[in-house]
PDB file of C-alpha atoms in Angstrom:
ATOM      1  CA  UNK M   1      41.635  -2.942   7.087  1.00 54.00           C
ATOM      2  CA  UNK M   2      39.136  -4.898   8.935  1.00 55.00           C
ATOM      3  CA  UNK M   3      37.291  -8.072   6.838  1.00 54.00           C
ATOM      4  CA  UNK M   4      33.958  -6.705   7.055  1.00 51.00           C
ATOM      5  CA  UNK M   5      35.223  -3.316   5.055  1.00 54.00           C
ATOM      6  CA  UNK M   6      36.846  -4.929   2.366  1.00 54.00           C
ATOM      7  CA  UNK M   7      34.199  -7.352   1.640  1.00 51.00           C
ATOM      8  CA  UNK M   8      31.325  -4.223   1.319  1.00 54.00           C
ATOM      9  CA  UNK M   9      29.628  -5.271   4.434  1.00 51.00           C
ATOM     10  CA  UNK M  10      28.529  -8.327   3.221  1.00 51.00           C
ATOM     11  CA  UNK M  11      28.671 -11.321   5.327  1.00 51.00           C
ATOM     12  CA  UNK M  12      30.629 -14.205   4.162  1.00 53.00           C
ATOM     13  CA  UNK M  13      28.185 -16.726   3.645  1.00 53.00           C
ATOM     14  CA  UNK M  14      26.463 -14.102   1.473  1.00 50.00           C
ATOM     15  CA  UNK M  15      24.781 -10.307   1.121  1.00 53.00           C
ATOM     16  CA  UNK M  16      23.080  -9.057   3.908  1.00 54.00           C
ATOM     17  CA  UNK M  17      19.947  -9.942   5.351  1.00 55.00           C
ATOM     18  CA  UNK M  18      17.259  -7.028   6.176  1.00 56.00           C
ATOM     19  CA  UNK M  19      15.880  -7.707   9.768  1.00 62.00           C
ATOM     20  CA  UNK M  20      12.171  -9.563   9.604  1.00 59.00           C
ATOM     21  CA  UNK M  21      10.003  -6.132  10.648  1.00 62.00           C
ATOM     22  CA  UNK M  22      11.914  -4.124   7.936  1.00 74.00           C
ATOM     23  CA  UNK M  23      10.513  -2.339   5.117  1.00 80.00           C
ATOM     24  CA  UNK M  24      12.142  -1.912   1.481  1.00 88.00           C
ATOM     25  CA  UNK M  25      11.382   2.039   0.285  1.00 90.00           C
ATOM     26  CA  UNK M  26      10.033   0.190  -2.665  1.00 92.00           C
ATOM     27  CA  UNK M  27       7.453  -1.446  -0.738  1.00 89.00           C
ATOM     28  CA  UNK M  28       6.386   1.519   0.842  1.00 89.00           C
ATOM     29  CA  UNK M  29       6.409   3.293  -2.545  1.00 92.00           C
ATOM     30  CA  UNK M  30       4.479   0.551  -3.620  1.00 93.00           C
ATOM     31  CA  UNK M  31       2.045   1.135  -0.925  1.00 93.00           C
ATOM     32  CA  UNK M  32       0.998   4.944  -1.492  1.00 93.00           C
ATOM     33  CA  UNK M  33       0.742   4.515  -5.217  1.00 96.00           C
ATOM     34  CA  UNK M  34      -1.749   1.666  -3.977  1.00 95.00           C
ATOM     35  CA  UNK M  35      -3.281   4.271  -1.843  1.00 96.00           C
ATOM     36  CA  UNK M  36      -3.584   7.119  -4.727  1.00 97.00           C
ATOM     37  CA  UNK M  37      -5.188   4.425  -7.092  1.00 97.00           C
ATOM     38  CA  UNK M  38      -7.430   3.187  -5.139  1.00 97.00           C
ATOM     39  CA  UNK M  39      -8.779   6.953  -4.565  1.00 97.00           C
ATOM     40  CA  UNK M  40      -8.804   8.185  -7.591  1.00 97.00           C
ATOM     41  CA  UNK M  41     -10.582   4.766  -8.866  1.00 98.00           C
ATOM     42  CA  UNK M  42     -13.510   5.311  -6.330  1.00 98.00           C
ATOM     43  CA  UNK M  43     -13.464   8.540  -6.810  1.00 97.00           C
ATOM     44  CA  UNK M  44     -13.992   8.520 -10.454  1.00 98.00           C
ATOM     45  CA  UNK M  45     -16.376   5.407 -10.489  1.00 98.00           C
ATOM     46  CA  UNK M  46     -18.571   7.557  -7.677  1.00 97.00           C
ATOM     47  CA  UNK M  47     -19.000  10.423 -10.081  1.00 97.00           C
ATOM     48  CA  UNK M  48     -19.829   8.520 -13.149  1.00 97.00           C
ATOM     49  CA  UNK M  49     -22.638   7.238 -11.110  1.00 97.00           C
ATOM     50  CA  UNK M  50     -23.858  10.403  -9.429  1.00 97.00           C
ATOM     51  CA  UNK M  51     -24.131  11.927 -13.623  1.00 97.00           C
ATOM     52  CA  UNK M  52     -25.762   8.456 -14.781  1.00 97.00           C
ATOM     53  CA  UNK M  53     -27.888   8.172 -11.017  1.00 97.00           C
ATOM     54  CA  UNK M  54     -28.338  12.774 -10.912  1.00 96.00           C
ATOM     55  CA  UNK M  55     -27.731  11.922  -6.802  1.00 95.00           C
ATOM     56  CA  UNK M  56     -24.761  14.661  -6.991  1.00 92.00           C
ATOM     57  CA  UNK M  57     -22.334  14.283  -4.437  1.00 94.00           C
ATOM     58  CA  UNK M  58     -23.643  11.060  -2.761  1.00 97.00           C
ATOM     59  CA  UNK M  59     -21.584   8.059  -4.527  1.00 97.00           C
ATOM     60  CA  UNK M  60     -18.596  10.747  -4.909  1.00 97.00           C
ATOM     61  CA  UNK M  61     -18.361  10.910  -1.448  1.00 97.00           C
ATOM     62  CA  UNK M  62     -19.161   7.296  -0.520  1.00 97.00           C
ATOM     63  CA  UNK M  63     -16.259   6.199  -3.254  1.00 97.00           C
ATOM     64  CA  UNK M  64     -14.025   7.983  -1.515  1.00 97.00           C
ATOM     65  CA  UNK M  65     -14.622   6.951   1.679  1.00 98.00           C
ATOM     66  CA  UNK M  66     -14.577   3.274   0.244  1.00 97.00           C
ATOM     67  CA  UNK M  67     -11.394   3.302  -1.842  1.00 97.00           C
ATOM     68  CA  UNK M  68      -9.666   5.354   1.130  1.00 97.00           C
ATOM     69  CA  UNK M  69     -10.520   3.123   3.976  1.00 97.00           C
ATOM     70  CA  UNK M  70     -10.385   0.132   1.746  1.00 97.00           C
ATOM     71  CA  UNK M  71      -6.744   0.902   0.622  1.00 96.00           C
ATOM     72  CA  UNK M  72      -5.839   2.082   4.492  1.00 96.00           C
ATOM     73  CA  UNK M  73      -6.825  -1.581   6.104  1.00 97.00           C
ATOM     74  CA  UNK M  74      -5.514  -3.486   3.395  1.00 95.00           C
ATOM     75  CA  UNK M  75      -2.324  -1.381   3.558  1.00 94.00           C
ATOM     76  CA  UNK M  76      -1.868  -1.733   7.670  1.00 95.00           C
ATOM     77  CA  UNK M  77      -2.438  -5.557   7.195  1.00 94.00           C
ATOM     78  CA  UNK M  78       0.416  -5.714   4.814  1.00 91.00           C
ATOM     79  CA  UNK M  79       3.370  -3.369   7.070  1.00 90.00           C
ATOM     80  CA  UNK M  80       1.903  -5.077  10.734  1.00 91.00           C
ATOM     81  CA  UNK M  81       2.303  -8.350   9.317  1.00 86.00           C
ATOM     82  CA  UNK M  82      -1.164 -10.009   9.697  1.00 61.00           C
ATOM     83  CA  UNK M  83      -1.544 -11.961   6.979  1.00 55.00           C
ATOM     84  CA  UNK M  84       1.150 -14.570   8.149  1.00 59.00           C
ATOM     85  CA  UNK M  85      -2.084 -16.857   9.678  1.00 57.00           C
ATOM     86  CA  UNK M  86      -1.497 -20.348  11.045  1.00 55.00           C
TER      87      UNK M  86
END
């Protein structure tokens, strides 16, 4: 039985490390229920203010566009890495 079996595949000096570009599933879960709330918050917040503002599907529409390409940028700065700034 090799070393590396028997100790789980652990390392000796202690558990495994995951590589730098790597991604936990949690994070990523993390990510889409970002994603989903941000949505449904615009989304919601638009059509209060199209009943209080009677301009029907106008801040419904912009909320969505808002809270979906809000949540997509800030979501592909956090997997590419780009807020590591010097």
């Amino acid at each position: 039985m090799s070393d590396e079996f028997r100790s789980g595949g652990q390392d000796k000096d202690g558990p495994e490390k995951s590589a730098p570009g790597e991604r936990s599933p949690l994070t990523l879960a993390g990510l889409g229920v970002q994603f989903f709330g941000a949505i449904v918050l615009f989304v919601y917040a638009g059509n209060w203010m199209d009943s209080r503002f009677d301009t029907s599907p106008l801040f419904l529409l912009a909320g969505l566009f808002l809270g979906g390409g809000g949540s997509f940028y800030l979501s592909y700065r956090r997997l590419m890495g780009s807020g590591d700034r010097k």
